[in-house]
mmCIF file of C-alpha atoms in Angstrom:
data_model
loop_
_atom_site.group_PDB
_atom_site.id
_atom_site.type_symbol
_atom_site.label_atom_id
_atom_site.label_comp_id
_atom_site.label_asym_id
_atom_site.label_seq_id
_atom_site.Cartn_x
_atom_site.Cartn_y
_atom_site.Cartn_z
ATOM 1 C CA MET M 10 -50.340 -85.067 1.972
ATOM 2 C CA HIS M 11 -50.457 -84.507 -1.602
ATOM 3 C CA THR M 12 -46.697 -85.316 -1.780
ATOM 4 C CA THR M 13 -47.242 -88.505 0.032
ATOM 5 C CA LEU M 14 -49.984 -89.774 -2.200
ATOM 6 C CA ILE M 15 -48.007 -88.663 -5.452
ATOM 7 C CA PHE M 16 -45.080 -90.632 -4.097
ATOM 8 C CA ILE M 17 -47.192 -93.874 -3.320
ATOM 9 C CA HIS M 18 -48.909 -93.396 -6.682
ATOM 10 C CA ALA M 19 -45.349 -93.258 -8.477
ATOM 11 C CA ALA M 20 -44.299 -96.442 -6.537
ATOM 12 C CA ALA M 21 -47.477 -98.241 -7.084
ATOM 13 C CA ALA M 22 -47.116 -97.517 -10.849
ATOM 14 C CA THR M 23 -43.704 -98.745 -10.844
ATOM 15 C CA VAL M 24 -44.465 -101.984 -9.266
ATOM 16 C CA ALA M 25 -47.402 -102.513 -11.748
ATOM 17 C CA LEU M 26 -44.949 -101.768 -14.494
ATOM 18 C CA ALA M 27 -42.434 -104.377 -13.405
ATOM 19 C CA ALA M 28 -45.047 -106.751 -12.380
ATOM 20 C CA GLY M 29 -46.970 -106.528 -15.627
ATOM 21 C CA LEU M 30 -43.757 -106.878 -17.805
ATOM 22 C CA ALA M 31 -42.776 -110.022 -15.800
ATOM 23 C CA ALA M 32 -46.425 -111.328 -15.852
ATOM 24 C CA PHE M 33 -46.049 -112.192 -19.537
ATOM 25 C CA ARG M 34 -43.622 -114.932 -18.773
ATOM 26 C CA ARG M 35 -44.815 -115.587 -15.414
ATOM 27 C CA PRO M 36 -48.401 -115.075 -15.117
ATOM 28 C CA VAL M 37 -48.646 -115.588 -11.191
ATOM 29 C CA LEU M 38 -47.203 -112.221 -10.978
ATOM 30 C CA VAL M 39 -50.220 -110.622 -12.663
ATOM 31 C CA GLY M 40 -51.794 -110.317 -8.979
ATOM 32 C CA ALA M 41 -48.885 -107.808 -8.081
ATOM 33 C CA HIS M 42 -49.705 -105.953 -11.246
ATOM 34 C CA ALA M 43 -53.370 -105.668 -10.473
ATOM 35 C CA VAL M 44 -52.724 -104.574 -6.767
ATOM 36 C CA GLY M 45 -50.196 -101.861 -8.318
ATOM 37 C CA THR M 46 -52.618 -100.633 -10.708
ATOM 38 C CA VAL M 47 -55.596 -100.380 -8.245
ATOM 39 C CA LEU M 48 -53.267 -98.659 -5.636
ATOM 40 C CA MET M 49 -52.106 -96.477 -8.316
ATOM 41 C CA SER M 50 -55.582 -95.435 -9.219
ATOM 42 C CA ALA M 51 -56.744 -94.777 -5.745
ATOM 43 C CA THR M 52 -53.579 -92.773 -4.802
ATOM 44 C CA LEU M 53 -54.183 -90.629 -8.042
ATOM 45 C CA ALA M 54 -57.750 -90.092 -7.038
ATOM 46 C CA GLY M 55 -56.642 -88.951 -3.512
ATOM 47 C CA ALA M 56 -53.930 -86.703 -4.820
ATOM 48 C CA LEU M 57 -56.181 -85.090 -7.365
ATOM 49 C CA TRP M 58 -58.675 -84.427 -4.434
ATOM 50 C CA VAL M 59 -56.240 -83.073 -1.832
ATOM 51 C CA GLY M 60 -54.491 -81.026 -4.803
ATOM 52 C CA ARG M 61 -57.619 -79.567 -6.323
ATOM 53 C CA GLY M 62 -57.238 -75.816 -7.289
ATOM 54 C CA ARG M 63 -53.655 -75.775 -7.375
ATOM 55 C CA ASN M 64 -53.080 -76.514 -10.988
ATOM 56 C CA ALA M 65 -54.163 -74.722 -14.165
ATOM 57 C CA VAL M 66 -57.342 -75.923 -15.475
ATOM 58 C CA VAL M 67 -55.572 -77.541 -18.535
ATOM 59 C CA LEU M 68 -53.412 -79.774 -16.124
ATOM 60 C CA ASP M 69 -56.527 -80.778 -14.034
ATOM 61 C CA VAL M 70 -58.230 -81.781 -17.101
ATOM 62 C CA VAL M 71 -54.937 -83.914 -18.187
ATOM 63 C CA PHE M 72 -54.865 -85.432 -14.717
ATOM 64 C CA LEU M 73 -58.587 -86.274 -14.791
ATOM 65 C CA ALA M 74 -58.024 -88.025 -18.140
ATOM 66 C CA LEU M 75 -55.048 -89.983 -16.523
ATOM 67 C CA LEU M 76 -57.376 -90.919 -13.693
ATOM 68 C CA VAL M 77 -59.952 -92.207 -16.066
ATOM 69 C CA LEU M 78 -57.201 -94.135 -17.970
ATOM 70 C CA SER M 79 -55.892 -95.608 -14.594
ATOM 71 C CA LEU M 80 -59.337 -96.746 -13.833
ATOM 72 C CA VAL M 81 -59.620 -98.542 -17.150
ATOM 73 C CA MET M 82 -56.168 -100.071 -16.501
ATOM 74 C CA SER M 83 -57.359 -101.152 -12.938
ATOM 75 C CA TYR M 84 -60.360 -102.946 -14.260
ATOM 76 C CA ARG M 85 -58.452 -104.664 -17.050
ATOM 77 C CA SER M 86 -55.667 -105.872 -14.524
ATOM 78 C CA VAL M 87 -58.162 -107.311 -12.228
ATOM 79 C CA ARG M 88 -59.795 -109.191 -15.128
ATOM 80 C CA ALA M 89 -56.417 -110.430 -16.369
ATOM 81 C CA TRP M 90 -55.911 -111.598 -12.817
ATOM 82 C CA GLN M 91 -59.339 -113.484 -12.518
ATOM 83 C CA HIS M 92 -58.485 -115.077 -15.915
ATOM 84 C CA ARG M 93 -54.745 -115.647 -15.645
ATOM 85 C CA PRO M 94 -53.711 -119.167 -16.976
ATOM 86 C CA PRO M 95 -53.283 -122.026 -14.703
ATOM 87 C CA ASP M 96 -49.547 -123.004 -14.058
ATOM 88 C CA GLY M 97 -47.825 -124.528 -16.922
ATOM 89 C CA GLU M 98 -50.402 -123.428 -19.561
ATOM 90 C CA GLY M 99 -49.909 -120.576 -22.075
ATOM 91 C CA THR M 100 -51.416 -117.167 -22.081
ATOM 92 C CA SER M 101 -54.711 -116.321 -23.861
ATOM 93 C CA ALA M 102 -55.079 -113.425 -26.226
ATOM 94 C CA GLY M 103 -57.354 -111.594 -23.943
ATOM 95 C CA TYR M 104 -54.594 -111.722 -21.058
ATOM 96 C CA VAL M 105 -51.891 -110.613 -23.211
ATOM 97 C CA ALA M 106 -54.004 -107.658 -24.745
ATOM 98 C CA ALA M 107 -55.090 -106.520 -21.115
ATOM 99 C CA VAL M 108 -51.432 -106.697 -19.498
ATOM 100 C CA GLY M 109 -49.864 -105.517 -22.683
ATOM 101 C CA PHE M 110 -52.544 -102.346 -22.757
ATOM 102 C CA ASN M 111 -51.629 -101.544 -19.361
ATOM 103 C CA CYS M 112 -47.783 -101.592 -19.692
ATOM 104 C CA ILE M 113 -48.047 -99.496 -22.699
ATOM 105 C CA SER M 114 -50.178 -96.964 -20.893
ATOM 106 C CA LEU M 115 -47.963 -97.040 -17.722
ATOM 107 C CA ILE M 116 -44.796 -96.241 -20.044
ATOM 108 C CA THR M 117 -46.834 -93.609 -21.784
ATOM 109 C CA GLY M 118 -47.891 -92.065 -18.611
ATOM 110 C CA LEU M 119 -44.475 -92.040 -17.178
ATOM 111 C CA LEU M 120 -43.013 -90.376 -20.352
ATOM 112 C CA ALA M 121 -45.839 -88.030 -20.493
ATOM 113 C CA ILE M 122 -45.438 -86.919 -16.865
ATOM 114 C CA ALA M 123 -41.582 -86.371 -17.109
ATOM 115 C CA ALA M 124 -42.429 -84.275 -20.509
ATOM 116 C CA LEU M 125 -44.837 -82.236 -18.421
ATOM 117 C CA ARG M 126 -42.498 -81.769 -15.717
ATOM 118 C CA THR M 127 -39.581 -80.475 -17.836
ATOM 119 C CA GLY M 128 -41.641 -78.110 -19.548
ATOM 120 C CA TRP M 129 -40.616 -78.842 -22.962
ATOM 121 C CA GLY M 130 -44.126 -77.652 -24.262
ATOM 122 C CA PRO M 131 -46.952 -79.213 -25.808
ATOM 123 C CA VAL M 132 -45.147 -80.984 -28.708
ATOM 124 C CA ALA M 133 -43.183 -83.075 -26.129
ATOM 125 C CA LEU M 134 -46.274 -83.816 -24.314
ATOM 126 C CA VAL M 135 -47.915 -85.150 -27.574
ATOM 127 C CA ALA M 136 -45.026 -87.053 -28.788
ATOM 128 C CA THR M 137 -44.590 -88.791 -25.334
ATOM 129 C CA GLY M 138 -48.186 -89.326 -25.274
ATOM 130 C CA VAL M 139 -48.360 -91.118 -28.880
ATOM 131 C CA LEU M 140 -44.944 -92.642 -29.752
ATOM 132 C CA PRO M 141 -44.963 -95.091 -26.911
ATOM 133 C CA THR M 142 -48.447 -96.277 -27.946
ATOM 134 C CA LEU M 143 -47.734 -96.438 -31.773
ATOM 135 C CA VAL M 144 -44.549 -98.426 -30.884
ATOM 136 C CA GLY M 145 -45.815 -100.676 -28.420
ATOM 137 C CA ARG M 146 -48.800 -101.698 -30.261
ATOM 138 C CA VAL M 147 -46.859 -103.612 -33.037
ATOM 139 C CA PRO M 148 -45.335 -106.228 -30.692
ATOM 140 C CA LEU M 149 -48.514 -106.262 -28.775
ATOM 141 C CA ASP M 150 -50.639 -107.083 -31.765
ATOM 142 C CA ARG M 151 -48.318 -109.761 -32.830
ATOM 143 C CA ALA M 152 -48.431 -111.303 -29.434
ATOM 144 C CA VAL M 153 -52.234 -111.376 -29.460
ATOM 145 C CA HIS M 154 -52.460 -112.343 -32.899
ATOM 146 C CA ALA M 155 -50.186 -115.383 -32.084
ATOM 147 C CA ARG M 156 -52.410 -116.685 -29.410
ATOM 148 C CA GLN M 157 -55.782 -116.515 -31.653
ATOM 149 C CA ARG M 158 -56.913 -119.392 -33.660
ATOM 150 C CA PRO M 159 -57.791 -118.594 -37.437
ATOM 151 C CA PRO M 160 -61.485 -118.686 -37.900
ATOM 152 C CA LEU M 161 -61.051 -121.248 -40.894
ATOM 153 C CA LEU M 162 -59.581 -123.742 -38.905
ATOM 154 C CA GLU M 163 -62.154 -123.375 -36.147
ATOM 155 C CA ALA M 164 -64.886 -123.896 -38.787
ATOM 156 C CA ARG M 165 -63.266 -126.842 -40.214
ATOM 157 C CA SER M 166 -62.684 -128.646 -36.895
ATOM 158 C CA GLU M 167 -66.640 -128.072 -36.170
ATOM 159 C CA THR M 168 -67.446 -129.520 -39.636
ATOM 160 C CA THR M 169 -65.188 -132.497 -39.007
ATOM 161 C CA VAL M 170 -66.708 -133.079 -35.656
ATOM 162 C CA ARG M 171 -70.249 -133.088 -36.909
ATOM 163 C CA VAL M 172 -69.264 -135.664 -39.617
ATOM 164 C CA THR M 173 -68.056 -138.127 -37.276
ATOM 165 C CA GLY M 174 -70.999 -137.767 -35.175
ATOM 166 C CA SER M 175 -69.433 -136.922 -31.937
ATOM 167 C CA SER M 176 -71.418 -133.545 -31.493
ATOM 168 C CA PRO M 177 -75.105 -132.602 -31.720
ATOM 169 C CA PRO M 178 -76.869 -133.413 -35.238
ATOM 170 C CA ALA M 179 -75.606 -131.470 -38.130
ATOM 171 C CA SER M 180 -77.563 -128.469 -39.319
ATOM 172 C CA ARG M 181 -80.548 -129.011 -41.906
ATOM 173 C CA SER M 182 -78.296 -127.937 -44.878
ATOM 174 C CA CYS M 183 -75.487 -130.519 -43.929
ATOM 175 C CA ARG M 184 -77.916 -133.367 -43.036
ATOM 176 C CA ALA M 185 -78.749 -134.061 -46.795
ATOM 177 C CA GLN M 186 -74.893 -133.994 -47.520
ATOM 178 C CA CYS M 187 -73.632 -135.864 -44.305
ATOM 179 C CA ALA M 188 -76.108 -138.400 -43.916
ATOM 180 C CA PRO M 189 -75.079 -141.958 -44.382
ATOM 181 C CA GLU M 190 -76.688 -144.131 -47.088
ATOM 182 C CA ASP M 191 -79.064 -146.739 -46.171
ATOM 183 C CA ASP M 192 -78.908 -150.236 -47.441
ATOM 184 C CA SER M 193 -80.753 -149.436 -50.610
ATOM 185 C CA GLY M 194 -78.160 -147.154 -51.576
ATOM 186 C CA ALA M 195 -80.395 -143.851 -51.189
ATOM 187 C CA MET M 196 -79.485 -141.062 -49.035
ATOM 188 C CA SER M 197 -81.741 -140.801 -45.939
#
């Protein structure tokens, strides 16, 4: 039973990674990514339950930490699916951040498990746990930043809208400066 759960876990993680990478260009695939991460989490929990007591305590702690990470990933993938963009629209910063976080985590997990199984020691395990995260954050941060509007432009657009009068009345500090002149030439 343990081996079967591990196999399903690995297959679900592979589907989640492939669908997650594809979902950057085709957001319709984020549903497959979400299903993959949820199934991956469920089967990991099952495998840990069935295999309890087989591993050294250190490995149990590592696998428990990976379970917590997979639950966070499942939550983020479901939220990304709920907030996926409509067909033809661009992806939001939150969507890219959630799916990107999951893809980095999946690659990190894949490499960390490979290092753990090869017996290369703690240095390899730490390297495979840290390097993909550091390397992956650079393009992810750029992609997220590209989808965010600069705050200065948002503030200017609000002021412009208020001056033209198409939104609620301006704040008290702006009323004196922005109010139209009456017929006498004095500010109202």
